[in-house]
Coordinates of C-alpha atoms and ligand atoms in Angstrom, one line a residue:
X7 CA 45.0 189.6 16.5
X8 CA 46.2 186.0 16.2
X9 CA 44.2 183.7 17.6
X10 CA 43.7 179.8 18.3
X11 CA 41.0 177.9 19.4
X12 CA 40.1 175.7 22.4
X13 CA 37.5 173.1 21.6
X14 CA 35.6 171.4 23.9
X15 CA 34.0 169.1 21.6
X16 CA 31.5 166.4 22.2
X17 CA 34.1 163.8 22.0
X18 CA 36.3 165.0 25.1
X19 CA 33.6 166.0 27.0
X20 CA 31.5 162.8 26.8
X21 CA 34.3 160.6 28.2
X22 CA 33.3 162.6 31.4
X23 CA 30.0 161.0 31.0
X24 CA 30.8 157.8 29.1
X25 CA 33.3 156.3 30.4
X26 CA 35.4 154.5 28.1
X27 CA 38.4 155.1 26.8
X28 CA 39.1 155.8 23.2
X29 CA 39.4 151.7 21.2
X30 CA 39.1 150.2 24.9
X31 CA 36.5 147.3 26.1
X32 CA 35.7 148.0 29.4
X33 CA 33.8 145.3 31.2
X34 CA 31.5 145.1 33.2
X35 CA 32.5 146.0 37.0
X36 CA 31.5 144.6 40.4
X37 CA 31.9 141.4 40.2
X38 CA 32.6 139.8 43.3
X39 CA 36.4 138.7 44.0
X40 CA 37.6 136.1 46.5
X41 CA 41.1 136.4 46.3
X42 CA 43.7 139.6 46.9
X43 CA 45.8 139.8 43.9
X44 CA 48.1 142.7 44.2
X45 CA 47.1 144.5 41.5
X46 CA 49.5 143.0 39.0
X47 CA 47.8 140.3 37.8
X48 CA 47.8 141.2 34.3
X49 CA 50.7 142.7 33.7
X50 CA 51.8 141.8 30.7
X51 CA 52.6 144.3 28.2
X52 CA 50.9 144.7 24.7
X53 CA 53.2 144.7 21.9
X54 CA 52.2 147.6 19.0
X55 CA 51.4 146.1 15.5
X56 CA 54.7 146.8 13.5
X57 CA 54.4 149.6 11.2
X58 CA 51.7 149.4 8.5
X59 CA 49.9 147.4 11.4
X60 CA 49.3 144.2 8.9
X61 CA 48.6 142.4 12.0
X62 CA 50.5 139.7 10.2
X63 CA 52.7 139.0 13.3
X64 CA 55.8 138.5 11.6
X65 CA 58.2 140.1 13.5
X66 CA 57.4 140.4 17.3
X67 CA 53.6 141.0 16.6
X68 CA 52.5 137.5 17.2
X69 CA 50.6 138.7 20.4
X70 CA 49.0 141.5 18.7
X71 CA 46.4 138.6 16.5
X72 CA 44.7 137.1 19.1
X73 CA 46.7 134.3 20.3
X74 CA 45.6 131.1 21.4
X75 CA 44.7 132.0 25.5
X76 CA 46.5 130.2 28.1
X77 CA 45.0 127.7 30.0
X78 CA 42.6 128.4 32.7
X79 CA 44.1 128.5 35.9
X80 CA 47.7 128.3 34.1
X81 CA 50.2 127.6 37.1
X82 CA 52.8 129.4 38.3
X83 CA 50.6 132.6 38.2
X84 CA 51.3 133.0 34.6
X85 CA 50.4 136.4 33.4
X86 CA 47.4 136.8 31.1
X87 CA 47.7 137.8 27.7
X88 CA 45.5 140.8 26.0
X89 CA 44.0 140.1 23.0
X90 CA 44.2 142.7 20.5
X91 CA 43.3 143.5 17.0
X92 CA 44.8 145.6 14.6
X93 CA 43.2 148.4 12.8
X94 CA 44.9 150.3 11.0
X95 CA 48.3 150.5 13.1
X96 CA 46.5 151.2 16.1
X97 CA 46.4 148.8 18.7
X98 CA 43.1 147.7 19.8
X99 CA 42.5 146.0 23.4
X100 CA 39.6 143.6 22.7
X101 CA 39.6 141.4 25.6
X102 CA 41.4 139.7 28.1
X103 CA 41.8 136.2 27.7
X104 CA 44.0 135.3 31.1
X105 CA 43.0 134.7 34.8
X106 CA 44.6 136.2 37.9
X107 CA 47.2 135.3 39.0
X108 CA 47.7 133.6 42.3
X109 CA 47.6 134.3 45.8
X110 CA 49.7 133.5 48.5
X111 CA 46.9 131.2 49.7
X112 CA 47.1 129.5 46.8
X113 CA 43.6 128.1 46.7
X114 CA 43.5 125.5 43.5
X115 CA 40.2 127.6 42.6
X116 CA 41.9 130.9 41.6
X117 CA 41.3 130.6 38.3
X118 CA 38.0 129.0 38.3
X119 CA 40.7 125.3 37.5
X120 CA 38.5 124.0 40.5
X121 CA 35.2 122.9 40.8
X122 CA 32.1 125.4 39.7
X123 CA 30.9 125.3 43.0
X124 CA 32.7 128.4 44.7
X125 CA 33.0 129.8 41.6
X126 CA 30.4 132.7 42.2
X127 CA 32.4 134.6 44.2
X128 CA 35.3 134.4 42.1
X129 CA 36.4 137.2 40.0
X130 CA 37.5 136.5 36.5
X131 CA 38.0 137.5 32.9
X132 CA 35.3 139.4 31.6
X133 CA 35.0 141.2 35.2
X134 CA 39.1 141.1 35.4
X135 CA 40.1 144.0 33.2
X136 CA 43.4 143.9 31.1
X137 CA 45.8 146.9 32.7
X138 CA 45.6 147.6 28.9
X139 CA 49.8 149.1 28.5
X140 CA 51.2 149.3 24.9
X141 CA 55.1 149.3 24.7
X142 CA 57.1 151.8 25.4
X143 CA 56.4 154.6 23.0
X144 CA 58.6 157.8 22.0
X145 CA 55.2 159.8 21.1
X146 CA 51.6 157.9 21.7
X147 CA 50.9 160.5 19.0
X148 CA 52.7 158.2 16.3
X149 CA 50.3 155.6 16.6
X150 CA 47.1 158.1 17.1
X151 CA 47.0 157.5 21.0
X152 CA 46.1 161.0 22.2
X153 CA 43.3 160.2 24.0
X154 CA 44.3 161.0 27.3
X155 CA 45.1 157.6 28.8
X156 CA 48.6 156.7 29.3
X157 CA 48.5 154.5 27.1
X158 CA 52.4 153.1 27.6
X159 CA 52.5 153.4 31.2
X160 CA 55.0 155.3 31.5
X161 CA 54.0 157.9 34.0
X162 CA 53.3 160.6 31.0
X163 CA 49.4 161.2 29.2
X164 CA 49.5 161.8 25.5
X165 CA 53.4 162.7 25.6
X166 CA 54.1 163.7 22.0
X167 CA 50.4 164.8 21.3
X168 CA 49.8 168.3 19.8
X169 CA 47.3 170.8 21.5
X170 CA 46.2 174.2 22.0
X171 CA 47.9 176.4 24.8
X172 CA 45.6 176.8 27.1
X173 CA 42.6 173.6 26.5
X174 CA 42.0 171.6 29.1
X175 CA 40.9 167.5 28.4
X176 CA 39.9 164.7 30.9
X177 CA 43.2 162.2 31.4
X178 CA 44.2 159.3 33.2
X179 CA 47.8 158.5 34.4
X180 CA 46.6 154.8 35.4
X181 CA 47.6 152.0 33.2
X182 CA 44.6 152.5 30.5
X183 CA 42.6 149.4 31.1
X184 CA 42.3 150.9 34.7
X185 CA 40.4 154.1 33.5
X186 CA 36.7 154.9 34.4
X187 CA 36.8 150.8 35.8
X188 CA 36.1 151.0 39.7
X189 CA 37.0 154.0 41.8
X190 CA 39.2 155.5 39.3
X191 CA 38.4 158.8 37.7
X192 CA 40.1 161.0 35.5
X193 CA 41.8 164.0 36.5
X194 CA 42.7 167.0 33.9
X195 CA 45.9 168.1 32.2
X196 CA 46.6 171.4 31.1
X197 CA 47.9 172.1 27.4
X198 CA 51.0 174.5 27.8
X199 CA 53.6 175.8 25.6
X200 CA 57.2 173.8 24.8
X201 CA 59.1 176.1 23.7
X202 CA 58.4 178.9 21.4
X203 CA 56.9 176.5 18.6
X204 CA 56.0 173.1 19.9
X205 CA 53.2 172.3 22.5
X206 CA 52.4 169.4 24.8
X207 CA 50.0 168.4 27.4
X208 CA 51.4 169.4 31.5
X209 CA 50.9 167.1 34.2
X210 CA 47.7 164.9 34.7
X211 CA 46.4 166.2 38.4
X212 CA 43.9 165.3 40.0
X213 CA 41.4 162.4 39.6
X214 CA 41.4 159.2 41.5
X215 CA 44.0 156.7 40.5
X216 CA 44.0 152.8 41.8
X217 CA 44.8 152.1 44.8
X218 CA 45.5 148.7 46.8
X219 CA 42.0 147.3 47.2
X220 CA 40.4 148.0 50.5
X221 CA 37.2 146.1 52.5
X222 CA 34.7 149.0 51.5
X223 CA 32.6 147.7 48.5
X224 CA 34.9 149.6 46.0
X225 CA 36.6 148.6 43.3
X226 CA 39.7 150.4 44.5
X227 CA 42.6 148.8 42.4
X228 CA 40.0 149.4 39.3
X229 CA 40.5 146.1 38.4
X230 CA 36.8 145.4 37.5
X231 CA 36.4 143.4 40.9
X232 CA 35.2 145.1 44.2
X233 CA 37.1 143.8 47.4
X234 CA 38.7 140.7 45.7
X235 CA 40.6 139.7 49.1
X236 CA 40.1 137.3 51.7
X237 CA 37.9 137.6 54.4
X238 CA 36.4 141.3 53.4
X239 CA 33.5 142.2 55.3
X240 CA 33.4 145.9 55.2
X241 CA 32.4 147.7 57.7
X242 CA 31.4 150.7 55.4
X243 CA 30.9 151.7 52.0
X244 CA 32.7 154.1 49.7
X245 CA 31.3 155.9 46.9
X246 CA 32.6 155.5 43.4
X247 CA 31.8 157.6 40.7
X248 CA 28.0 158.1 39.9
X249 CA 27.1 157.4 42.9
X250 CA 24.3 158.9 44.1
X251 CA 25.1 159.7 47.2
X252 CA 27.8 162.1 45.7
X253 CA 25.6 164.2 43.4
X254 CA 27.4 167.1 41.4
X255 CA 27.0 170.3 43.4
X256 CA 26.5 174.3 42.7
X257 CA 29.4 176.9 43.6
X258 CA 28.3 178.7 47.0
X259 CA 26.2 176.6 47.9
X260 CA 26.9 174.4 50.6
X261 CA 27.4 170.4 50.7
X262 CA 26.7 168.1 53.5
X263 CA 29.2 165.5 54.0
X264 CA 27.1 163.1 55.5
X265 CA 29.1 160.1 57.4
X266 CA 26.6 158.3 57.8
X267 CA 26.1 157.7 54.3
X268 CA 29.1 156.0 53.9
X269 CA 29.8 154.2 57.4
X270 CA 27.3 152.5 60.0
X271 CA 29.7 150.9 62.0
X272 CA 30.7 152.4 65.9
X273 CA 32.8 155.2 65.2
X274 CA 35.3 156.9 67.6
X275 CA 36.3 159.5 65.4
X276 CA 35.1 161.9 62.3
X277 CA 37.5 163.6 60.0
X278 CA 37.3 165.5 56.5
X279 CA 39.5 166.9 54.3
X280 CA 38.5 168.5 50.9
X281 CA 41.3 169.2 48.3
X282 CA 40.4 172.1 45.4
X283 CA 41.5 172.3 42.3
X284 CA 43.9 174.7 40.3
X285 CA 43.6 177.8 42.0
X286 CA 43.8 175.9 45.5
X287 CA 47.1 174.7 44.3
X288 CA 47.9 178.7 43.3
X289 CA 46.4 180.0 47.3
X290 CA 47.4 177.5 49.6
X291 CA 46.8 179.3 52.3
X292 CA 43.6 181.0 51.0
X293 CA 41.2 177.4 50.0
X294 CA 38.6 178.2 47.3
X295 CA 35.8 176.4 50.1
X296 CA 34.4 176.8 53.4
X297 CA 34.9 173.0 55.5
X298 CA 33.0 173.2 58.7
X299 CA 32.5 170.8 61.7
X300 CA 35.6 168.9 59.5
X301 CA 35.7 166.5 63.0
X302 CA 31.9 165.4 63.0
X303 CA 30.4 163.1 61.7
X304 CA 28.3 165.4 59.2
X305 CA 30.3 168.2 57.8
X306 CA 29.7 170.9 55.4
X307 CA 32.0 171.9 52.5
X308 CA 30.8 175.1 50.4
X309 CA 33.0 175.1 47.8
X310 CA 33.2 179.3 45.8
X311 CA 34.2 177.5 42.1
X312 CA 33.8 175.1 40.0
X313 CA 35.4 172.6 39.0
X314 CA 36.7 168.9 40.7
X315 CA 37.0 168.8 44.7
X316 CA 38.7 165.5 46.3
X317 CA 36.9 164.5 49.7
X318 CA 38.4 162.1 52.2
X319 CA 36.5 161.0 54.9
X320 CA 38.4 158.7 57.8
X321 CA 36.6 157.2 60.4
X322 CA 38.7 156.3 63.2
X323 CA 37.1 152.8 65.1
X324 CA 36.9 152.3 68.7
X325 CA 39.7 149.6 68.1
X326 CA 42.3 152.5 66.5
X327 CA 41.6 151.0 63.0
X328 CA 40.7 153.4 60.2
X329 CA 38.0 153.8 57.5
X330 CA 38.7 155.7 54.5
X331 CA 37.0 156.9 51.4
X332 CA 38.2 159.3 49.5
X333 CA 35.8 160.7 46.1
X334 CA 35.2 163.6 43.9
X335 CA 33.0 166.2 44.0
X336 CA 32.0 167.8 40.9
X337 CA 30.9 171.6 41.3
X338 CA 29.1 172.4 38.5
X339 CA 27.8 176.1 38.0
X340 CA 25.5 176.5 35.5
X341 CA 26.3 177.8 31.4
X342 CA 29.1 179.6 31.1
X343 CA 32.0 180.6 34.4
X344 CA 34.9 182.5 33.9
X345 CA 37.1 182.3 37.1
X346 CA 40.1 184.2 37.8
X347 CA 43.0 183.9 40.7
X348 CA 46.7 184.8 41.3
X349 CA 48.4 184.2 43.7
X350 CA 49.3 187.7 45.5
X351 CA 45.2 187.7 46.1
X352 CA 45.9 188.8 49.6
X353 CA 47.9 191.3 48.8
X354 CA 46.7 193.1 45.5
X355 CA 43.7 193.6 43.6
X356 CA 43.1 192.4 40.2
X357 CA 39.8 193.1 38.7
X358 CA 37.9 190.5 36.1
X359 CA 35.8 191.9 32.9
X360 CA 33.6 190.2 30.6
X361 CA 32.3 191.7 27.8
X362 CA 29.2 191.7 26.4
X363 CA 28.7 189.6 23.3
X364 CA 28.4 191.9 20.4
X365 CA 30.3 194.5 21.8
X366 CA 33.6 195.5 20.9
X367 CA 34.0 199.1 22.7
X368 CA 37.0 200.1 24.5
X369 CA 37.1 198.7 27.9
X370 CA 37.1 202.5 29.5
X371 CA 35.7 205.6 28.7
X372 CA 38.6 207.7 30.7
X373 CA 41.6 207.9 31.6
X374 CA 41.6 205.6 34.6
X375 CA 39.7 202.5 35.7
X376 CA 37.1 204.1 37.4
X377 CA 36.1 205.0 34.2
X378 CA 34.6 201.5 33.2
X379 CA 32.1 201.2 30.4
X380 CA 28.6 199.4 30.9
X381 CA 28.8 197.3 28.3
X382 CA 30.7 194.7 30.4
X383 CA 30.1 193.5 33.8
X384 CA 32.7 193.9 36.3
X385 CA 33.2 195.2 39.7
X386 CA 31.6 198.2 38.8
X387 CA 27.6 197.1 37.9
X388 CA 27.7 193.3 37.9
X389 CA 27.9 192.7 42.0
X390 CA 24.8 192.2 44.4
X391 CA 25.5 195.9 45.2
X392 CA 26.3 198.9 42.0
X393 CA 29.3 200.4 43.4
X394 CA 30.3 202.1 40.4
X395 CA 29.4 205.7 41.2
X396 CA 28.9 207.1 37.7
X397 CA 31.1 206.5 34.4
X398 CA 33.4 209.0 33.8
X399 CA 34.5 211.3 31.9
X400 CA 31.8 213.8 32.7
X401 CA 28.7 213.8 32.2
X402 CA 28.8 210.8 34.1
X403 CA 26.2 208.8 33.2
X404 CA 24.6 206.7 36.2
X405 CA 25.5 203.1 36.9
X406 CA 22.7 200.7 36.1
X407 CA 22.8 196.7 36.7
X408 CA 24.2 195.0 33.6
X409 CA 21.7 193.8 31.6
X410 CA 22.1 191.6 28.4
X411 CA 18.1 190.6 28.5
X412 CA 18.7 186.7 30.2
X413 CA 16.3 185.6 32.6
X414 CA 17.3 186.2 36.2
X415 CA 18.3 183.1 38.4
X416 CA 16.9 181.7 41.2
X417 CA 18.4 182.9 44.7
X418 CA 20.1 179.6 45.6
X419 CA 22.9 180.2 42.9
X420 CA 24.0 183.4 44.7
X421 CA 23.0 183.8 48.4
X422 CA 25.3 181.0 49.3
X423 CA 27.9 183.4 48.7
X424 CA 29.7 186.7 50.7
X425 CA 27.6 188.6 49.3
X426 CA 24.1 186.4 50.3
X427 CA 22.7 188.9 52.1
X428 CA 22.7 191.6 49.5
X429 CA 21.2 189.3 46.8
X430 CA 18.3 188.5 49.0
X431 CA 17.8 192.3 48.8
X432 CA 18.4 192.2 45.0
X433 CA 15.4 189.3 45.7
X434 CA 17.3 187.1 42.8
X435 CA 20.4 186.4 41.4
X436 CA 21.3 188.3 38.4
X437 CA 22.7 186.7 35.1
X438 CA 25.9 187.6 34.8
X439 CA 26.7 188.4 38.0
X440 CA 30.1 189.0 39.6
X441 CA 29.9 187.2 43.1
X442 CA 32.4 189.1 44.7
X443 CA 35.5 191.2 43.8
X444 CA 38.6 190.6 45.2
X445 CA 39.5 194.4 46.4
X446 CA 40.8 193.8 49.4
X447 CA 38.3 195.0 51.5
X448 CA 35.3 193.1 50.4
X449 CA 37.1 190.4 49.3
X450 CA 41.0 188.9 49.9
X451 CA 42.5 186.0 49.2
X452 CA 39.7 184.6 47.0
X453 CA 39.4 184.2 43.5
X454 CA 36.9 186.5 40.9
X455 CA 34.5 185.0 39.0
X456 CA 31.7 185.9 36.5
X457 CA 28.8 183.7 35.5
X458 CA 26.4 183.7 32.6
X459 CA 24.0 181.4 33.7
X460 CA 22.2 180.9 30.5
X461 CA 24.0 181.7 27.9
X462 CA 22.7 181.4 24.3
X463 CA 23.5 179.9 21.0
X464 CA 27.1 181.3 19.6
X465 CA 27.3 184.2 21.7
X466 CA 30.8 185.6 21.9
X467 CA 32.3 187.2 25.2
X468 CA 35.9 188.5 25.7
X469 CA 37.6 188.2 28.8
X470 CA 39.9 190.7 30.4
X471 CA 41.4 191.2 33.3
X472 CA 42.9 194.2 34.7
X473 CA 45.8 195.0 37.1
X474 CA 44.2 197.8 39.9
X475 CA 47.0 197.5 42.0
X476 CA 49.8 198.0 39.2
X477 CA 52.0 195.5 41.5
X478 CA 53.2 192.4 39.1
X479 CA 51.1 190.2 39.3
X480 CA 50.4 186.5 37.8
X481 CA 46.5 185.8 37.2
X482 CA 45.2 182.2 35.9
X483 CA 42.1 182.0 34.0
X484 CA 39.4 179.4 34.0
X485 CA 36.8 179.0 31.8
X486 CA 33.8 176.5 32.8
X487 CA 31.2 175.4 30.7
X488 CA 28.4 173.6 32.6
X489 CA 30.3 172.8 35.1
X490 CA 33.3 171.3 32.6
X491 CA 37.0 173.6 33.0
X492 CA 37.2 173.7 29.3
X493 CA 40.4 176.4 29.1
X494 CA 43.4 177.2 31.5
X495 CA 45.0 180.2 30.7
X496 CA 47.9 181.8 32.3
X497 CA 48.8 178.5 34.2
X498 CA 52.6 178.0 34.7
X499 CA 55.0 177.4 32.4
X500 CA 52.4 179.8 30.7
X501 CA 53.2 182.4 32.8
X502 CA 51.6 185.9 31.7
X503 CA 54.7 187.9 31.6
X504 CA 55.1 191.5 32.9
X505 CA 51.9 191.7 34.5
X506 CA 52.4 195.0 36.2
X507 CA 51.4 198.9 36.4
X508 CA 52.2 201.8 38.3
X509 CA 51.8 200.8 41.7
X510 CA 49.1 203.6 43.8
X511 CA 48.2 204.9 39.9
X512 CA 44.2 204.5 39.5
X513 CA 45.4 204.7 35.5
X514 CA 44.1 202.1 33.3
X515 CA 47.6 200.4 33.7
X516 CA 48.1 196.7 32.3
X517 CA 44.8 194.4 31.0
X518 CA 45.1 191.1 29.6
X519 CA 42.6 190.2 26.8
X520 CA 42.5 186.4 27.8
X521 CA 40.4 185.1 25.3
X522 CA 37.1 184.7 23.5
X523 CA 34.4 182.4 24.9
X524 CA 31.3 181.5 22.1
X525 CA 29.0 179.2 23.8
X526 CA 27.3 176.5 21.7
X527 CA 23.9 175.4 22.8
X528 CA 23.4 171.3 22.8
X529 CA 19.6 171.0 24.6
X530 CA 20.2 172.3 27.9
X531 CA 23.7 171.9 27.9
X532 CA 26.3 174.8 27.2
X533 CA 29.8 173.8 25.3
X534 CA 32.0 176.3 24.8
X535 CA 34.9 177.2 22.2
X536 CA 38.0 179.3 23.6
X537 CA 40.3 181.1 21.4
X538 CA 43.0 182.7 23.5
X539 CA 44.3 185.7 22.4
X540 CA 47.4 187.1 21.4
X541 CA 49.4 190.2 20.8
X542 CA 48.7 192.0 17.4
X543 CA 50.8 190.1 15.2
X544 CA 51.7 187.5 17.3
X545 CA 50.3 183.5 17.0
X546 CA 51.9 182.9 20.6
X547 CA 52.2 185.8 23.0
X548 CA 49.5 187.1 25.6
X549 CA 47.9 190.3 24.7
X550 CA 48.7 192.7 27.0
X551 CA 48.5 196.7 26.9
X552 CA 49.8 199.5 29.5
X553 CA 47.4 202.2 29.6
X554 CA 45.3 201.6 26.3
X555 CA 41.7 200.8 26.7
X556 CA 41.2 199.0 23.4
X557 CA 39.0 196.2 22.9
Ligands
CA13 CA1 52.7 157.7 28.4
CA14 CA1 47.8 158.4 25.2
CA15 CA1 39.8 145.6 42.9
CA16 CA1 37.4 147.9 48.0

């Protein structure tokens, strides 16, 4: 059985927290700036070194090797020059030597050329960061720029870079110098197949890109300068990444959205919207969250899934003007969380299974889907109510709760879900745990998920999806570790083909062995290695069988 590994390496995951692009110097943010500069004040490209990157500057690479900085306050909106050094052929931005462009007001002191008196409010380097675009590249791989940034600013991140299909990486579609600056937040992109043998990174989705500067105490255009235009007197304060007002949340736990945390003025109207992740894109009519009081000062949203949710608050002031903030709320279920969604989730019943580590038994002990093995977590033995009546074939074995030796989890981990009352009856949240079975009765239009809140070091879990309804379906599986999406398997264009069985039959039907996930503990953190499973003899085809219960 062929496998390919997707590793949530420390280097990739650390970018969530550290906030620095590879090789990129990002300067301190938060400088107050007095002049709007339209966001294009630093539009110069950085030429790449010639092959070998010797840095001689002999052929067109002159600007690479620390050209003399232009005079401060250069006339006519002189574009700044990015100083780079050459390290083994890879351009590395080390600083911005120029000032910002001129503005309509044309204040002489804009670039500090004037007196010192007003300079406290002028945004200049090093606070003002460079866009950091390198010259156009056929492939960002050829200069080792496979880093989640759109280094050549052509609208594609890491074009030409190889990857493992199903892997997920943080990405930023804006100018690379804006990455992790101000309000800007990474999105995510999934590695997909590009023909039979090639792979490529898919579209970079989500996150927060540079926007026109607004008067909101946030650096919206991510140039390093907050509210950098004239006469800004903020009436509210929008949160950026890491702001304590927007802590991470938990799946199935109500997350309060308090308008007064962000806007203190007089408000005529409030409006809230929330946009979810890949499962919501698949099921536009069945959002993976509940948003209540969306027209109130304080709204509440309750996410069902891990991952990033984009929240927008719009306040209508008495004069009709608007004050708007948009930010990302990270929903971070602990440990290992596997989520399965599919566009047919309101009409068809697919089931998610997770095999107990160390077990390799067949998924079913008899000839139908009611004969589920008990050394796995699924609808029969892993919900609040144990719904499997017995395990066939006879002699029937009573169904007991999946128990893999983990500690139980606090009720807060699951009682906010649709089975909350039942879990309160149990008295704790089990681990492993299936929050809800989308079986068109107790759940419909919902993603199905299985949680292992505190996996151990080196445990390997196999993920399976079974097609109970038997109608053609297109399941997608997300693997999250500590709330970070590590893999997305079955997303377009890499759909699981021909995933259908015999409609109306309770036979085993179509089974998709999705991936093996191995957990690695790093202190209190859980990292994962995801190995996508392939059909025997293939290195690319999904491992789908019909009426075959093999592990
Ligand atoms: Ca690019
Ligand atoms: Ca790149
Ligand atoms: Ca700014
Ligand atoms: Ca602002």
